[in-house]
mmCIF file with all atom_site columns, C-alpha atoms in Angstrom:
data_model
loop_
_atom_site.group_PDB
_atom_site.id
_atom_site.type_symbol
_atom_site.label_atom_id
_atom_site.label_alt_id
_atom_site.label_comp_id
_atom_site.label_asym_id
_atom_site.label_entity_id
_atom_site.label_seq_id
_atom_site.pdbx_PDB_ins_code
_atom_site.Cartn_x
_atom_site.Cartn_y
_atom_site.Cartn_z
_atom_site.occupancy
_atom_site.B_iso_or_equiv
_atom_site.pdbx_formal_charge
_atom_site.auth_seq_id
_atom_site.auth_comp_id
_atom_site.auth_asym_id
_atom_site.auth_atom_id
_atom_site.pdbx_PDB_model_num
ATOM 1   C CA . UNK W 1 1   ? 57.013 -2.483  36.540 1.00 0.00 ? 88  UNK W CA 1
ATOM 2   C CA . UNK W 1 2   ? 53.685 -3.314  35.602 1.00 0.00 ? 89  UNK W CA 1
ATOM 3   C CA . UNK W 1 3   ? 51.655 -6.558  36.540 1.00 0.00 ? 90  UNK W CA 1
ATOM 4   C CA . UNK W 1 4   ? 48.876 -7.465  34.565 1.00 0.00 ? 91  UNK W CA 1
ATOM 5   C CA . UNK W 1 5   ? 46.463 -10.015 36.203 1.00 0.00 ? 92  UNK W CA 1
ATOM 6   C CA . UNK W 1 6   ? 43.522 -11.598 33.869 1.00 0.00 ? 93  UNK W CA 1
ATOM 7   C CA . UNK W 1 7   ? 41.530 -12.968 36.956 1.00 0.00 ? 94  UNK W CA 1
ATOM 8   C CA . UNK W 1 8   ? 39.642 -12.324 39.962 1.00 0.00 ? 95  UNK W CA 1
ATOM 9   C CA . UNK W 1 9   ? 41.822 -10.472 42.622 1.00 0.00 ? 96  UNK W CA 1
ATOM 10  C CA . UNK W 1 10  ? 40.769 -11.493 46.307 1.00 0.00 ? 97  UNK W CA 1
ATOM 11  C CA . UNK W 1 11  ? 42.980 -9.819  48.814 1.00 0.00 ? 98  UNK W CA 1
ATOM 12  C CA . UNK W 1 12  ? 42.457 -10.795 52.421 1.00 0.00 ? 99  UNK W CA 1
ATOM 13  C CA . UNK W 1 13  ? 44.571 -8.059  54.037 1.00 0.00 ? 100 UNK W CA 1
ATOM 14  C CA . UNK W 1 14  ? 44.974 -4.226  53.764 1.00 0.00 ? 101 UNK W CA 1
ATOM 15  C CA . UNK W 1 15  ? 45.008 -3.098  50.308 1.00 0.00 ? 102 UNK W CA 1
ATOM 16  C CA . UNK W 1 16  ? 47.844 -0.094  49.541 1.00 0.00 ? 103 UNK W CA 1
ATOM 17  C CA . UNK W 1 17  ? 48.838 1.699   46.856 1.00 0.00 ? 104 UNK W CA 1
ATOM 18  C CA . UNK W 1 18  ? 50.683 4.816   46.390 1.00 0.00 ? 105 UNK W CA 1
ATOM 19  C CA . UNK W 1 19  ? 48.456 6.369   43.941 1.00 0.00 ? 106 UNK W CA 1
ATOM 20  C CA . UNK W 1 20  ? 45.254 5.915   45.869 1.00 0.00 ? 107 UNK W CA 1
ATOM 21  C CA . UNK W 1 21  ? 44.571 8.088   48.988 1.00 0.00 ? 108 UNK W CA 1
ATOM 22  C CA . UNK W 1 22  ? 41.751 8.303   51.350 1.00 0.00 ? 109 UNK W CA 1
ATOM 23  C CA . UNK W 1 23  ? 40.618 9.868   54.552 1.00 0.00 ? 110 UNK W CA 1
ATOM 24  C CA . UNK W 1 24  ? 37.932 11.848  56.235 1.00 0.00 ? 111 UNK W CA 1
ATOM 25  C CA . UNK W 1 25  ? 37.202 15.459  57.296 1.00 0.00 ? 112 UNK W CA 1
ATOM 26  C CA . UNK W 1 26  ? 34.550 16.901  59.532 1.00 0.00 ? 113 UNK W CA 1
ATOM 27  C CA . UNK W 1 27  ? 32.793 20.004  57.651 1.00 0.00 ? 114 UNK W CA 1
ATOM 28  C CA . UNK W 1 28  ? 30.228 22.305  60.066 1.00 0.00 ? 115 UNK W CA 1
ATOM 29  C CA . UNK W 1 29  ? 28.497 23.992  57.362 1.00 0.00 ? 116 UNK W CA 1
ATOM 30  C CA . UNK W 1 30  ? 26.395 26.933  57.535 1.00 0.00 ? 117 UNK W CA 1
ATOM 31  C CA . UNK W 1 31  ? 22.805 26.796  56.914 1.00 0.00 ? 118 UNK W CA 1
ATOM 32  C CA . UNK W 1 32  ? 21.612 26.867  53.369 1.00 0.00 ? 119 UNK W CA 1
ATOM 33  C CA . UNK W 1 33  ? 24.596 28.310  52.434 1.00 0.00 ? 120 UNK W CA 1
ATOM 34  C CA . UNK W 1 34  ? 27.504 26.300  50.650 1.00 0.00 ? 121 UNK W CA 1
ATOM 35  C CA . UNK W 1 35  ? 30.103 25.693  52.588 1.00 0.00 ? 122 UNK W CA 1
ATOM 36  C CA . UNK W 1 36  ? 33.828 24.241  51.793 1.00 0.00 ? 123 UNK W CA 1
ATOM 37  C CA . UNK W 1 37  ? 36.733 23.129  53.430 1.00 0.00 ? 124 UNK W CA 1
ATOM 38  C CA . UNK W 1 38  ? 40.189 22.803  51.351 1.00 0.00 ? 125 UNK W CA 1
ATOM 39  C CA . UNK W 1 39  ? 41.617 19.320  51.944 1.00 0.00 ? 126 UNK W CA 1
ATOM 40  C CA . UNK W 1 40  ? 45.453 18.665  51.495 1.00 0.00 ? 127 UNK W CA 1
ATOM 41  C CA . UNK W 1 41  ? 47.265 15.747  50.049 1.00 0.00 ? 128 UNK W CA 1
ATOM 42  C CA . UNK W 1 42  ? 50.095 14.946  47.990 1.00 0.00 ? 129 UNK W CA 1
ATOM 43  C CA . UNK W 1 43  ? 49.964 11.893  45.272 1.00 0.00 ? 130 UNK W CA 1
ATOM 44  C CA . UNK W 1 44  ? 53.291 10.824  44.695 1.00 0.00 ? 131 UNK W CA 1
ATOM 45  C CA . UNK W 1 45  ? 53.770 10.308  41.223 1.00 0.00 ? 132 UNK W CA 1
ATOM 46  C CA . UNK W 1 46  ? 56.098 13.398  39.932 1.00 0.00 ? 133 UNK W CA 1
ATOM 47  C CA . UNK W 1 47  ? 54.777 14.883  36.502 1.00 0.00 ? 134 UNK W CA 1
ATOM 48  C CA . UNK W 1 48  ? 56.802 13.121  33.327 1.00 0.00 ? 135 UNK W CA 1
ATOM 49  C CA . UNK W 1 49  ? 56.697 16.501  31.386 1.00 0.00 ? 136 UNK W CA 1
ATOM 50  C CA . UNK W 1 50  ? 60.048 17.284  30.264 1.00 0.00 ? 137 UNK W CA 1
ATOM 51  C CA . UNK W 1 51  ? 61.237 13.160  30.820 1.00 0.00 ? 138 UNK W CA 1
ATOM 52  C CA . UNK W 1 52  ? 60.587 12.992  27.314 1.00 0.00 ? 139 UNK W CA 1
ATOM 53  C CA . UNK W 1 53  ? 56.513 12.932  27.974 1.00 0.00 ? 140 UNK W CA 1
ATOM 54  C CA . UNK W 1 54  ? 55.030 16.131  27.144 1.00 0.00 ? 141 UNK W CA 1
ATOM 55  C CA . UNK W 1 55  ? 51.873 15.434  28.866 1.00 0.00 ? 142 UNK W CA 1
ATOM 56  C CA . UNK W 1 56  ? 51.381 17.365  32.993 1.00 0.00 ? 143 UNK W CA 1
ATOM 57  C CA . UNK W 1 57  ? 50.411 15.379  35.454 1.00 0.00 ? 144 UNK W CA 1
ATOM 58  C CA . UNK W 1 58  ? 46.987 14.212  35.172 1.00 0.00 ? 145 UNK W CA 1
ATOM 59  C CA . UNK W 1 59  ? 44.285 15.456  38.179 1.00 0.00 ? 146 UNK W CA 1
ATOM 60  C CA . UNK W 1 60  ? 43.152 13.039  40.365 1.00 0.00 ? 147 UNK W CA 1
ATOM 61  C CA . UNK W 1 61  ? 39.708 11.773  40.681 1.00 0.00 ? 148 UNK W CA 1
ATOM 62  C CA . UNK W 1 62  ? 37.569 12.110  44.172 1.00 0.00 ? 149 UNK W CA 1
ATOM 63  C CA . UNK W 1 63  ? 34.573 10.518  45.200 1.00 0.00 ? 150 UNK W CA 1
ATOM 64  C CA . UNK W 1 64  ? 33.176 11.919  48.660 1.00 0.00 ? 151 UNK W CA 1
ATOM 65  C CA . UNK W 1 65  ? 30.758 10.348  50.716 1.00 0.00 ? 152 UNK W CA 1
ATOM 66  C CA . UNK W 1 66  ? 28.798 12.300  53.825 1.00 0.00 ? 153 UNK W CA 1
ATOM 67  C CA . UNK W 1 67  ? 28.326 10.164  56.860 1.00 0.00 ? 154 UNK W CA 1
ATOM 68  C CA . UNK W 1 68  ? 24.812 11.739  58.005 1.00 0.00 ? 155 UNK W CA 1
ATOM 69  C CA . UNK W 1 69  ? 21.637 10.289  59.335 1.00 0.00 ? 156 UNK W CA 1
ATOM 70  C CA . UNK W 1 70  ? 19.061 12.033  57.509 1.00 0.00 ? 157 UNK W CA 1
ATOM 71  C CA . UNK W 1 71  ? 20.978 11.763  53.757 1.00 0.00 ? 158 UNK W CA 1
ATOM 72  C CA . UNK W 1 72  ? 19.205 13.746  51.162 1.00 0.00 ? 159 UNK W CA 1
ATOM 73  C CA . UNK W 1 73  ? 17.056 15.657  53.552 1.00 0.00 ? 160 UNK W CA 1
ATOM 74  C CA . UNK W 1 74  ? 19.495 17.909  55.372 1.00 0.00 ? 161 UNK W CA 1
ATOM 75  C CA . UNK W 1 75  ? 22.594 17.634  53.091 1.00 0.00 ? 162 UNK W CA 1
ATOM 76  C CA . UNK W 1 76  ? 20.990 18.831  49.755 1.00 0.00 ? 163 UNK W CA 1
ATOM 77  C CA . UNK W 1 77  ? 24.526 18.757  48.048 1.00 0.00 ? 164 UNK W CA 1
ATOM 78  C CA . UNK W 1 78  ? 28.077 17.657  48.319 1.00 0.00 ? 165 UNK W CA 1
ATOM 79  C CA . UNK W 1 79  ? 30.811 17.751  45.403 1.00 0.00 ? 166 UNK W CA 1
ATOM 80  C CA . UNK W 1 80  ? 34.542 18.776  44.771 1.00 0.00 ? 167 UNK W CA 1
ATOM 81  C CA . UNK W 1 81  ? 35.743 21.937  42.869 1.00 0.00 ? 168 UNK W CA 1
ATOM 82  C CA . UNK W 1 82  ? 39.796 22.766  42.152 1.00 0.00 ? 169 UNK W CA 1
ATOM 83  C CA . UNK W 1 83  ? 41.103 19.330  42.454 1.00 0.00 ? 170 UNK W CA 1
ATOM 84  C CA . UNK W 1 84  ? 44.660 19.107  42.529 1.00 0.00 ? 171 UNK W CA 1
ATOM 85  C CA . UNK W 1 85  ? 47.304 16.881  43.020 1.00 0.00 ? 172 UNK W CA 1
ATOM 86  C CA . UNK W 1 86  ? 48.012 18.585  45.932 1.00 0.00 ? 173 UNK W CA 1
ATOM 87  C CA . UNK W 1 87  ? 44.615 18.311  47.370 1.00 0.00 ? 174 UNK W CA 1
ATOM 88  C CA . UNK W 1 88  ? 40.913 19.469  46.748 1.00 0.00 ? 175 UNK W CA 1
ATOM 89  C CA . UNK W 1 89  ? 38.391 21.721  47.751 1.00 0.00 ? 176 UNK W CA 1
ATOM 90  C CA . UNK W 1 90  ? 35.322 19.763  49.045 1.00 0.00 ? 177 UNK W CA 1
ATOM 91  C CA . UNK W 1 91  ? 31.647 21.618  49.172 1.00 0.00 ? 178 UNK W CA 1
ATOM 92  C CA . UNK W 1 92  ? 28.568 20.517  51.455 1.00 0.00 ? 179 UNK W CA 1
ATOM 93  C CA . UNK W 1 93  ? 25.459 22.198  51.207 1.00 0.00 ? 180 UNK W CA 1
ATOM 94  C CA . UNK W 1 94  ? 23.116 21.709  54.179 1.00 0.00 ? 181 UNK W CA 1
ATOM 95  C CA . UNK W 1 95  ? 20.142 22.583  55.465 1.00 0.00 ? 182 UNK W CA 1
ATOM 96  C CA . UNK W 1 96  ? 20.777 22.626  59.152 1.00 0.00 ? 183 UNK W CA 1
ATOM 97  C CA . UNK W 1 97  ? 24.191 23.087  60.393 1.00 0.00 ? 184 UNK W CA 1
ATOM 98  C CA . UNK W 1 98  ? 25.160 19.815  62.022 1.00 0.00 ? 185 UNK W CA 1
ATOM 99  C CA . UNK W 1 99  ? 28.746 19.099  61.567 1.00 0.00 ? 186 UNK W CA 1
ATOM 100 C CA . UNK W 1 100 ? 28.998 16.340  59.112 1.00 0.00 ? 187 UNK W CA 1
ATOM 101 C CA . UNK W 1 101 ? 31.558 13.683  58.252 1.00 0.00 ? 188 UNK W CA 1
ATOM 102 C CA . UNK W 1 102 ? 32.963 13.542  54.652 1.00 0.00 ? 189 UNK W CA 1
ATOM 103 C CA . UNK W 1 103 ? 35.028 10.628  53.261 1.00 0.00 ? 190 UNK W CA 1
ATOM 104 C CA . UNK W 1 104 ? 37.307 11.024  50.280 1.00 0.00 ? 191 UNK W CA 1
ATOM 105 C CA . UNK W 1 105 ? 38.980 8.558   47.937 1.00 0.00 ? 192 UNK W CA 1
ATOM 106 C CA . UNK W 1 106 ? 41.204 10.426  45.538 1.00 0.00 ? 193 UNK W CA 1
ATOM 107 C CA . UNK W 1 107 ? 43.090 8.144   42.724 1.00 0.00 ? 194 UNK W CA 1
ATOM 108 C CA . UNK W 1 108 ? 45.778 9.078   40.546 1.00 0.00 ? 195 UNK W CA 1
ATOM 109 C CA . UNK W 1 109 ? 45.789 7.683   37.248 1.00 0.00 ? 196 UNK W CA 1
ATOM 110 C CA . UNK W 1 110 ? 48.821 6.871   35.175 1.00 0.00 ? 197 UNK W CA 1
ATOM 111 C CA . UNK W 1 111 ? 50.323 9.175   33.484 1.00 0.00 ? 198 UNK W CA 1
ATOM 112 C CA . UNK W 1 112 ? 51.081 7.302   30.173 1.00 0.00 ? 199 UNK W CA 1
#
């Protein structure tokens, strides 16, 4: 079922949706070397292919954030590679090697 709202949304409570997944990982990265750390998940929407929708499953997006007090000095880089709907691989590159908080947001779009 689908709900289409042509107005502001203000939610006052917890927000949750079952294609939208977030969560956090500590990474201790070696120094000036990049360093990953494969994160698992599962998004819940099953592929349509063969339901009489020949498209897969599309991947979902991430956005990572790294909670560090010196951004853009020590961490010179931090990005995703072999996302999945299964999960993702995330990738810091620092130049020290303080362990370092990452937050991910992974989304699922429809499949349409």
């Amino acid at each position: 079922m689908t709900t289409v709202i042509n107005d502001d949304l203000i939610v006052t409570g917890a927000v949750t949706a079952g294609n939208i997944l977030m969560g956090s990982v500590v990474m201790s990265p070696e120094v000036n070397t990049p360093t990953s750390v494969d994160v698992l998940f599962n998004h819940p929407h099953p592929s349509l292919t063969g339901q009489g929708n020949p498209l897969p499953q599309p991947l979902p997006n991430v956005m990572l954030t790294a909670v560090s007090q010196e951004p853009w000095t020590k961490i010179r880089e931090l990005g995703t590679r072999f996302s999945a709907t299964t999960g993702v691989t995330i990738y810091i590159y620092r130049t020290n090697d303080a362990d370092t908080t990452v937050n991910y947001l992974s989304w699922q779009e429809p499949n349409l």
